[in-house]
Coordinates of C-alpha atoms in Angstrom, one line a residue:
M1 CA 11.1 -12.1 20.0
L2 CA 9.0 -10.6 17.2
K3 CA 10.7 -9.5 14.1
K4 CA 10.9 -5.8 13.3
I5 CA 9.7 -6.4 9.8
T6 CA 6.1 -7.5 10.1
R7 CA 4.6 -8.2 6.7
R8 CA 7.7 -9.5 5.1
T9 CA 11.4 -10.0 5.9
F10 CA 13.1 -8.4 3.0
V11 CA 14.8 -10.8 0.6
T12 CA 18.5 -11.1 0.7
S13 CA 18.8 -9.7 -2.8
C14 CA 18.7 -6.2 -1.3
S15 CA 22.2 -6.7 -0.1
L16 CA 23.1 -5.8 -3.7
L17 CA 22.1 -2.3 -2.9
A18 CA 25.0 -1.8 -0.5
A19 CA 27.7 0.5 -1.7
T20 CA 30.3 -1.0 -4.1
P21 CA 33.5 0.5 -5.4
L22 CA 33.3 2.3 -8.7
L23 CA 35.5 1.6 -11.7
S24 CA 37.6 4.3 -13.3
S25 CA 39.5 4.7 -16.6
R26 CA 40.9 7.3 -18.9
I27 CA 38.1 8.7 -21.2
A28 CA 37.6 11.6 -23.5
R29 CA 36.1 14.7 -21.8
A30 CA 33.0 16.3 -23.4
S31 CA 32.5 20.0 -23.5
G32 CA 29.4 22.1 -23.3
G33 CA 29.4 23.9 -19.9
G34 CA 26.7 22.6 -17.5
T35 CA 25.5 19.8 -19.8
V36 CA 27.5 16.9 -21.2
D37 CA 26.4 14.2 -23.7
I38 CA 27.4 10.7 -22.6
S39 CA 27.7 9.6 -26.2
Q40 CA 30.9 11.6 -26.4
Y41 CA 32.6 9.4 -23.8
N42 CA 34.1 5.9 -24.0
H43 CA 31.4 3.4 -25.1
N44 CA 33.4 0.4 -23.9
D45 CA 33.3 1.4 -20.2
W46 CA 30.0 3.1 -19.4
I47 CA 30.7 2.9 -15.6
A48 CA 33.9 5.0 -15.9
S49 CA 32.2 7.2 -18.5
F50 CA 29.3 8.2 -16.3
K51 CA 31.7 8.9 -13.4
Q52 CA 33.7 11.2 -15.5
A53 CA 30.7 12.8 -17.1
F54 CA 29.2 13.7 -13.7
A55 CA 32.6 15.3 -12.9
D56 CA 32.5 17.4 -16.1
G57 CA 28.9 18.7 -16.0
D58 CA 25.8 19.3 -13.9
M59 CA 23.6 17.4 -16.3
V60 CA 24.5 14.2 -18.1
V61 CA 22.3 13.4 -21.1
V62 CA 21.7 10.0 -22.6
P63 CA 20.6 10.9 -26.1
E64 CA 17.8 9.4 -28.0
N65 CA 18.7 6.2 -29.9
L66 CA 21.6 5.5 -27.6
T67 CA 21.6 2.4 -25.3
C68 CA 24.2 2.3 -22.6
K69 CA 24.6 -1.4 -21.9
N70 CA 26.0 -3.5 -19.0
I71 CA 25.4 -1.0 -16.2
N72 CA 26.2 -3.7 -13.6
T73 CA 27.6 -1.9 -10.6
G74 CA 26.9 1.3 -8.6
I75 CA 27.2 4.8 -10.0
F76 CA 26.8 7.7 -7.7
I77 CA 25.0 10.8 -8.9
P78 CA 26.8 13.7 -7.2
D79 CA 24.8 16.2 -5.1
G80 CA 22.6 18.5 -7.1
K81 CA 23.3 16.8 -10.5
T82 CA 20.9 15.4 -13.0
L83 CA 20.8 12.3 -15.2
L84 CA 18.5 13.0 -18.2
I85 CA 17.6 9.9 -20.1
R86 CA 16.2 10.1 -23.6
G87 CA 17.7 6.8 -24.7
A88 CA 18.1 3.7 -22.6
L89 CA 20.2 2.2 -19.8
T90 CA 20.4 -1.6 -19.4
G91 CA 22.0 -4.0 -17.0
N92 CA 21.7 -7.4 -15.5
G93 CA 20.0 -6.4 -12.2
R94 CA 23.1 -5.5 -10.2
G95 CA 23.5 -2.0 -11.6
R96 CA 22.2 1.0 -9.8
F97 CA 22.3 4.8 -9.8
V98 CA 22.5 6.3 -6.3
L99 CA 20.7 9.6 -5.9
Q100 CA 22.3 11.8 -3.2
E101 CA 21.3 15.3 -2.0
G102 CA 19.3 17.1 -4.8
S103 CA 20.0 14.4 -7.4
K104 CA 17.6 14.0 -10.2
V105 CA 16.8 11.2 -12.8
I106 CA 14.5 12.5 -15.5
G107 CA 13.1 10.6 -18.4
E108 CA 12.1 12.3 -21.6
G109 CA 10.5 10.9 -24.8
K110 CA 11.2 7.1 -24.8
G111 CA 13.7 7.4 -22.0
R112 CA 13.9 4.0 -20.1
T113 CA 15.9 1.8 -17.9
E114 CA 16.0 -2.0 -17.8
N115 CA 17.3 -4.1 -14.9
I116 CA 18.7 -1.1 -13.1
T117 CA 17.7 0.2 -9.6
L118 CA 17.5 3.8 -8.6
D119 CA 18.7 4.0 -5.0
V120 CA 17.5 7.1 -3.1
R121 CA 19.8 8.3 -0.3
G122 CA 19.3 12.1 -0.1
S123 CA 16.9 15.0 0.3
G124 CA 15.3 16.8 -2.6
C125 CA 15.6 13.9 -5.0
V126 CA 13.5 13.7 -8.1
I127 CA 12.6 10.7 -10.3
Q128 CA 10.3 11.7 -13.1
G129 CA 9.0 10.7 -16.5
L130 CA 10.9 7.5 -16.8
A131 CA 9.9 4.0 -18.1
M132 CA 11.4 1.2 -16.0
S133 CA 11.3 -2.6 -16.4
G134 CA 13.3 -5.8 -15.7
F135 CA 13.0 -8.8 -13.4
G136 CA 16.7 -8.6 -12.6
P137 CA 16.6 -6.4 -9.5
V138 CA 14.2 -6.9 -6.6
T139 CA 12.9 -3.4 -7.0
Q140 CA 13.2 -0.6 -9.6
I141 CA 13.3 2.2 -7.0
Y142 CA 14.8 1.6 -3.5
I143 CA 14.4 4.1 -0.6
G144 CA 16.1 3.1 2.5
G145 CA 19.5 1.7 3.6
K146 CA 20.9 1.2 7.0
K147 CA 22.6 4.6 7.5
P148 CA 20.6 6.9 9.9
R149 CA 19.5 10.0 7.9
V150 CA 16.6 12.2 7.1
M151 CA 15.5 12.4 3.5
R152 CA 13.2 15.3 2.8
N153 CA 11.0 16.3 -0.1
L154 CA 11.2 13.2 -2.4
L155 CA 9.3 13.4 -5.6
I156 CA 8.5 10.4 -7.8
D157 CA 6.2 11.4 -10.6
K158 CA 4.9 10.2 -14.0
I159 CA 6.9 7.0 -14.1
T160 CA 5.8 3.8 -15.8
V161 CA 6.9 0.4 -14.4
T162 CA 6.1 -2.9 -16.1
Q163 CA 7.4 -6.4 -16.4
A164 CA 9.3 -6.2 -13.1
N165 CA 9.3 -7.4 -9.5
Y166 CA 8.6 -4.4 -7.1
A167 CA 8.3 -1.0 -8.6
I168 CA 9.0 1.1 -5.4
L169 CA 10.3 -0.3 -2.2
R170 CA 10.9 1.7 1.0
Q171 CA 12.6 0.0 3.9
G172 CA 12.3 2.6 6.7
F173 CA 13.4 1.1 10.0
H174 CA 16.8 2.9 10.2
N175 CA 16.0 6.3 8.7
Q176 CA 13.3 8.9 8.0
V177 CA 11.5 10.3 5.0
D178 CA 9.9 13.6 5.8
G179 CA 7.7 14.7 2.8
A180 CA 7.3 12.4 -0.2
R181 CA 5.0 12.7 -3.2
I182 CA 4.6 9.6 -5.3
T183 CA 2.2 10.7 -8.0
N184 CA 0.7 10.2 -11.5
S185 CA 2.3 6.9 -12.3
H186 CA 1.3 3.6 -14.0
F187 CA 2.2 0.1 -12.7
S188 CA 1.4 -3.1 -14.6
H189 CA 2.4 -6.7 -14.9
L190 CA 4.4 -6.9 -11.7
Q191 CA 5.3 -9.9 -9.5
G192 CA 5.8 -7.8 -6.3
D193 CA 4.1 -4.7 -5.0
A194 CA 3.7 -1.5 -7.0
I195 CA 4.5 0.6 -3.9
E196 CA 5.7 -1.0 -0.7
W197 CA 6.3 1.3 2.3
N198 CA 7.7 -1.2 4.8
V199 CA 8.5 -0.7 8.5
A200 CA 8.2 3.1 7.9
I201 CA 7.9 4.0 11.6
N202 CA 9.8 7.3 11.3
D203 CA 8.3 8.7 8.2
R204 CA 5.7 11.5 7.9
N205 CA 3.9 13.6 5.3
I206 CA 3.6 10.9 2.7
L207 CA 1.3 11.3 -0.3
I208 CA 0.6 8.4 -2.7
S209 CA -1.9 9.5 -5.3
D210 CA -3.2 9.4 -8.9
H211 CA -2.0 6.0 -9.9
V212 CA -3.2 3.3 -12.3
I213 CA -2.4 -0.2 -11.1
D214 CA -3.1 -3.2 -13.3
N215 CA -2.2 -6.9 -13.2
I216 CA -0.2 -7.5 -10.1
N217 CA 0.2 -11.2 -10.0
C218 CA 2.9 -13.1 -8.1
T219 CA 3.5 -16.4 -9.8
N220 CA 7.1 -17.0 -8.5
G221 CA 6.1 -18.5 -5.2
K222 CA 7.2 -15.5 -3.1
I223 CA 5.2 -15.1 0.1
N224 CA 3.5 -11.7 0.7
W225 CA 4.3 -10.5 -2.8
G226 CA 1.7 -9.1 -5.2
I227 CA 0.0 -6.1 -3.5
G228 CA -0.9 -2.8 -5.2
I229 CA 0.0 -0.4 -2.5
G230 CA 1.2 -1.6 0.9
L231 CA 2.3 0.3 4.0
A232 CA 3.4 -1.3 7.3
G233 CA 4.7 -0.3 10.7
S234 CA 6.6 -2.5 13.1
T235 CA 5.4 -4.9 15.8
Y236 CA 1.7 -4.8 16.7
D237 CA 0.7 -3.3 20.1
N238 CA -2.9 -2.7 21.1
E239 CA -1.9 0.6 22.7
Y240 CA -0.8 1.9 19.2
P241 CA 2.4 3.7 20.3
E242 CA 3.4 6.3 17.7
K243 CA 7.0 5.0 17.5
Q244 CA 5.8 1.6 16.1
T245 CA 3.2 2.7 13.5
V246 CA 3.3 3.8 9.9
K247 CA 1.5 7.1 10.1
N248 CA 0.7 10.5 8.6
F249 CA 0.0 9.4 5.0
V250 CA -2.6 9.7 2.3
V251 CA -3.4 7.2 -0.4
A252 CA -5.8 8.8 -2.9
N253 CA -7.1 8.6 -6.5
I254 CA -6.2 5.0 -7.2
T255 CA -7.5 3.0 -10.1
G256 CA -6.8 -0.7 -9.7
S257 CA -7.6 -3.9 -11.5
N258 CA -6.6 -7.5 -11.8
C259 CA -4.8 -8.2 -8.5
R260 CA -5.4 -10.0 -5.3
Q261 CA -5.1 -7.0 -3.0
L262 CA -5.1 -3.4 -3.9
V263 CA -4.4 -1.3 -0.8
H264 CA -2.9 -2.8 2.4
V265 CA -2.1 -1.1 5.7
E266 CA -0.8 -2.8 8.8
N267 CA -0.1 -1.3 12.2
G268 CA -1.0 2.2 10.9
K269 CA -2.3 5.3 12.5
H270 CA -3.5 8.8 11.4
F271 CA -4.1 8.1 7.7
I272 CA -6.6 8.5 4.9
I273 CA -7.5 6.2 2.0
R274 CA -9.9 7.9 -0.5
N275 CA -11.1 7.9 -4.1
V276 CA -10.4 4.3 -5.1
K277 CA -11.9 2.6 -8.1
A278 CA -11.4 -1.1 -8.3
K279 CA -12.3 -3.9 -10.7
N280 CA -11.6 -7.6 -10.7
I281 CA -9.8 -7.8 -7.4
T282 CA -10.1 -11.6 -7.0
P283 CA -8.3 -14.7 -5.7
D284 CA -7.4 -15.5 -9.3
F285 CA -4.1 -13.6 -8.7
S286 CA -1.1 -14.3 -6.5
K287 CA -2.6 -17.6 -5.5
K288 CA 0.4 -18.8 -3.5
A289 CA 1.4 -15.5 -1.9
G290 CA -0.5 -16.1 1.3
I291 CA -2.3 -12.8 1.4
D292 CA -6.0 -12.1 1.9
N293 CA -8.2 -11.2 -1.0
A294 CA -9.5 -7.6 -0.6
T295 CA -9.6 -4.3 -2.3
V296 CA -8.7 -2.6 1.0
A297 CA -7.1 -4.7 3.7
I298 CA -6.4 -3.0 7.1
Y299 CA -4.7 -4.9 10.0
G300 CA -4.4 -3.6 13.5
C301 CA -4.8 0.1 12.8
D302 CA -6.0 3.2 14.7
N303 CA -7.5 6.6 13.8
F304 CA -8.1 6.4 10.0
V305 CA -10.7 7.3 7.3
I306 CA -11.6 5.3 4.2
D307 CA -13.8 7.4 1.9
N308 CA -15.3 7.1 -1.6
I309 CA -14.4 3.5 -2.6
D310 CA -16.0 2.1 -5.8
M311 CA -15.7 -1.6 -6.4
V312 CA -17.0 -3.9 -9.1
D313 CA -16.6 -7.7 -9.3
S314 CA -14.2 -7.5 -6.5
A315 CA -13.6 -8.7 -2.9
G316 CA -14.4 -5.7 -0.7
M317 CA -12.8 -4.7 2.5
L318 CA -11.1 -6.6 5.4
I319 CA -10.6 -4.6 8.5
G320 CA -9.2 -6.9 11.2
Y321 CA -6.8 -7.8 14.0
G322 CA -3.1 -7.6 14.0
V323 CA -2.0 -11.2 14.3
I324 CA 1.4 -12.8 14.5
K325 CA 1.6 -16.6 14.7
G326 CA -2.0 -16.9 15.8
D327 CA -1.7 -14.4 18.6
Y328 CA -4.3 -11.6 18.4
L329 CA -2.2 -8.5 19.4
S330 CA -4.4 -5.5 18.4
I331 CA -7.8 -4.7 17.0
P332 CA -8.8 -1.8 14.7
Q333 CA -10.3 1.2 16.5
N334 CA -11.4 4.8 15.9
F335 CA -12.2 4.9 12.2
K336 CA -14.8 6.0 9.7
L337 CA -16.0 4.4 6.4
N338 CA -17.9 6.6 4.1
D339 CA -19.3 6.4 0.5
I340 CA -18.6 2.7 -0.1
R341 CA -20.0 1.0 -3.2
L342 CA -19.6 -2.7 -4.1
D343 CA -21.5 -4.3 -7.0
N344 CA -20.8 -8.1 -7.4
R345 CA -24.0 -9.0 -9.3
Q346 CA -22.1 -10.2 -12.4
L347 CA -19.5 -12.1 -10.4
A348 CA -19.5 -15.9 -10.9
Y349 CA -18.6 -16.7 -7.3
K350 CA -18.8 -15.4 -3.7
L351 CA -16.3 -13.0 -2.4
R352 CA -15.9 -11.0 0.8
G353 CA -18.1 -7.9 1.1
I354 CA -17.1 -5.8 4.0
Q355 CA -15.7 -7.7 7.1
I356 CA -14.9 -5.6 10.1
S357 CA -13.5 -6.5 13.6
S358 CA -13.3 -3.5 16.0
G359 CA -13.3 -2.8 19.7
N360 CA -11.4 -1.6 22.7
A361 CA -12.6 0.3 25.8
T362 CA -12.7 3.8 24.4
S363 CA -13.2 3.5 20.7
F364 CA -15.6 4.4 17.9
V365 CA -16.6 3.2 14.5
A366 CA -18.8 5.1 12.0
I367 CA -20.0 3.5 8.8
T368 CA -22.0 5.8 6.5
N369 CA -23.4 5.8 3.0
V370 CA -22.8 2.1 2.0
E371 CA -24.4 0.5 -1.1
M372 CA -23.5 -3.2 -1.7
K373 CA -25.1 -5.6 -4.1
R374 CA -24.6 -9.4 -3.7
A375 CA -22.3 -8.8 -0.8
T376 CA -22.4 -9.1 3.0
L377 CA -21.6 -6.5 5.7
E378 CA -20.1 -8.3 8.7
L379 CA -19.4 -6.7 12.0
H380 CA -17.5 -8.6 14.8
N381 CA -16.7 -7.6 18.4
K382 CA -17.8 -4.4 20.1
P383 CA -16.4 -0.9 20.0
Q384 CA -17.5 1.5 22.6
H385 CA -19.6 3.5 20.1
L386 CA -20.8 2.1 16.8
F387 CA -22.7 4.2 14.3
L388 CA -24.4 3.0 11.1
R389 CA -26.1 5.5 8.8
N390 CA -27.6 5.0 5.3
I391 CA -26.7 1.4 4.7
N392 CA -28.2 -0.6 1.9
V393 CA -27.0 -4.1 1.4
M394 CA -28.3 -7.1 -0.6
Q395 CA -27.0 -10.7 -0.5
E396 CA -28.4 -13.8 -2.0
S397 CA -30.1 -16.1 0.5
K398 CA -28.2 -19.2 -0.6
V399 CA -25.0 -17.4 0.4
G400 CA -26.1 -16.0 3.8
P401 CA -27.4 -12.9 5.5
A402 CA -26.8 -9.5 4.0
L403 CA -26.0 -8.0 7.5
T404 CA -24.2 -9.9 10.3
M405 CA -23.5 -8.4 13.7
N406 CA -21.5 -10.7 16.0
F407 CA -21.2 -8.7 19.2
D408 CA -21.0 -11.6 21.6
L409 CA -17.4 -12.9 21.9
R410 CA -17.6 -13.6 25.7
K411 CA -16.3 -17.2 25.1
D412 CA -13.8 -16.2 22.4
V413 CA -10.2 -15.3 23.0
R414 CA -10.8 -12.2 20.9
G415 CA -13.4 -11.0 23.3
K416 CA -10.7 -9.4 25.4
F417 CA -11.0 -6.4 23.0
M418 CA -14.7 -5.8 23.7
A419 CA -15.8 -2.5 25.2
K420 CA -17.8 -3.0 28.4
E421 CA -18.6 0.5 29.7
E422 CA -20.8 3.3 28.3
T423 CA -21.4 1.4 25.1
L424 CA -23.6 2.8 22.3
L425 CA -25.2 1.3 19.3
S426 CA -26.8 3.8 16.8
L427 CA -28.5 2.6 13.6
A428 CA -30.4 4.8 11.1
N429 CA -31.7 4.1 7.6
V430 CA -30.3 0.6 7.5
T431 CA -31.8 -1.9 5.0
A432 CA -30.5 -5.5 4.6
V433 CA -32.3 -7.8 2.1
N434 CA -32.0 -10.9 0.1
E435 CA -32.6 -11.1 -3.7
K436 CA -36.4 -11.1 -3.1
G437 CA -36.3 -8.0 -1.0
Q438 CA -36.9 -9.8 2.3
S439 CA -35.1 -8.8 5.5
S440 CA -31.8 -10.7 5.7
V441 CA -30.1 -10.1 9.1
D442 CA -28.2 -12.1 11.7
I443 CA -27.5 -10.4 15.0
D444 CA -26.5 -12.6 18.0
R445 CA -26.9 -10.3 21.0
V446 CA -27.4 -6.6 21.7
D447 CA -26.4 -5.5 25.2
Q448 CA -25.1 -2.0 24.6
H449 CA -26.0 0.5 27.3
V450 CA -27.6 2.9 24.8
V451 CA -29.4 1.8 21.7
N452 CA -30.8 4.2 19.2
V453 CA -32.5 3.0 16.1
E454 CA -34.7 4.5 13.3
R455 CA -35.9 3.3 9.9
L456 CA -34.6 -0.2 9.9
N457 CA -36.1 -3.1 7.8
F458 CA -35.5 -5.5 10.7
T459 CA -35.8 -5.7 14.5
L460 CA -33.0 -6.1 17.0
P461 CA -32.9 -9.0 19.4
H462 CA -34.4 -8.4 22.8
R463 CA -31.8 -6.9 25.2

């Protein structure tokens, strides 16, 4: 039986996020109406102090120059109340603040947390303006749990996460997020993913945008750690049922550098990835994590758009099958790539250009406005309709052809995904050359029913 979590089975450390009893003690009450200052409470028992402070006021302030230490158990923020951090909160990795309906955690000035998890369990929650760090917890922000619930209108904005494992982790099998904006943040020097949206088969209306991601490098031996932004559905199925896919999301305006893989989607549907700038996405990072090297990696997805991707000195794109234990379960279909640029002329070694597998009986692939230098465009298998427009690729002859089309998989187990009826191949303004400007193309077999070509620098094999 296939596991419900496809890309990674979540580490047992997440059990620490389960509810734990809270401590209580006698403390001095603060005054001030709707706002209380945590410095006026007992400094020897911050757990009890926060519990009492939230009972006394609607906003609890951690003032500048105060560090509340040893936050090593769970503290629940009541519905509609706010924790305003101008100083610091620290723990050993077991501490957490649980956000319930309308709860907010806001950082101002040098407000920060270290080795503390923010655990989102309600609608209308806000996490904003906070600096977070610490390798103690698995993740700095956790969105999930095993209780069925709908969490609406989550905002995570202007946070900085560094020197940590995961920054944001969503485990979505048991519940639903309807409307989330994760925006304007900076992630650096992480072991795990900056944003991991895992088994999120119930979620919708998710926006992940305007982030800087730098130096994601798994060196602790964890498998599948070390991705910039990752989203995953559940078990692969070539019929792409809605109930098993991660869907209805946008990843946009991402600047990434120094990692093995920047954007990752598996078993996804109805999504957009756009406006990505990448540099130095290479196999030098997360060497033992067992993940492919690519700026954008797509596995077993349907109905998506990738637009305006600018890559320098980086592995390009991998768009391929959903595979579990060597079994090819689904192939990408119905997608468009547009405005893709890759410049690897200054790179010391060969990396992937754009490698695409696609197919199925009724499917289309459109690839338009591609400019690649010292990189190869590889197409495998046969969608029903394939369109290439305004393609300009160059690859050094010692490496291989600039354009490869492998349509003939009749003797390959993956050939079961080939379209066989009413097939169309349409090519216009396609140039593929080596470093000397000579035609550099390898096409094994063209047997599409309709073939339209114009302005190519090569000829197709006889049908």
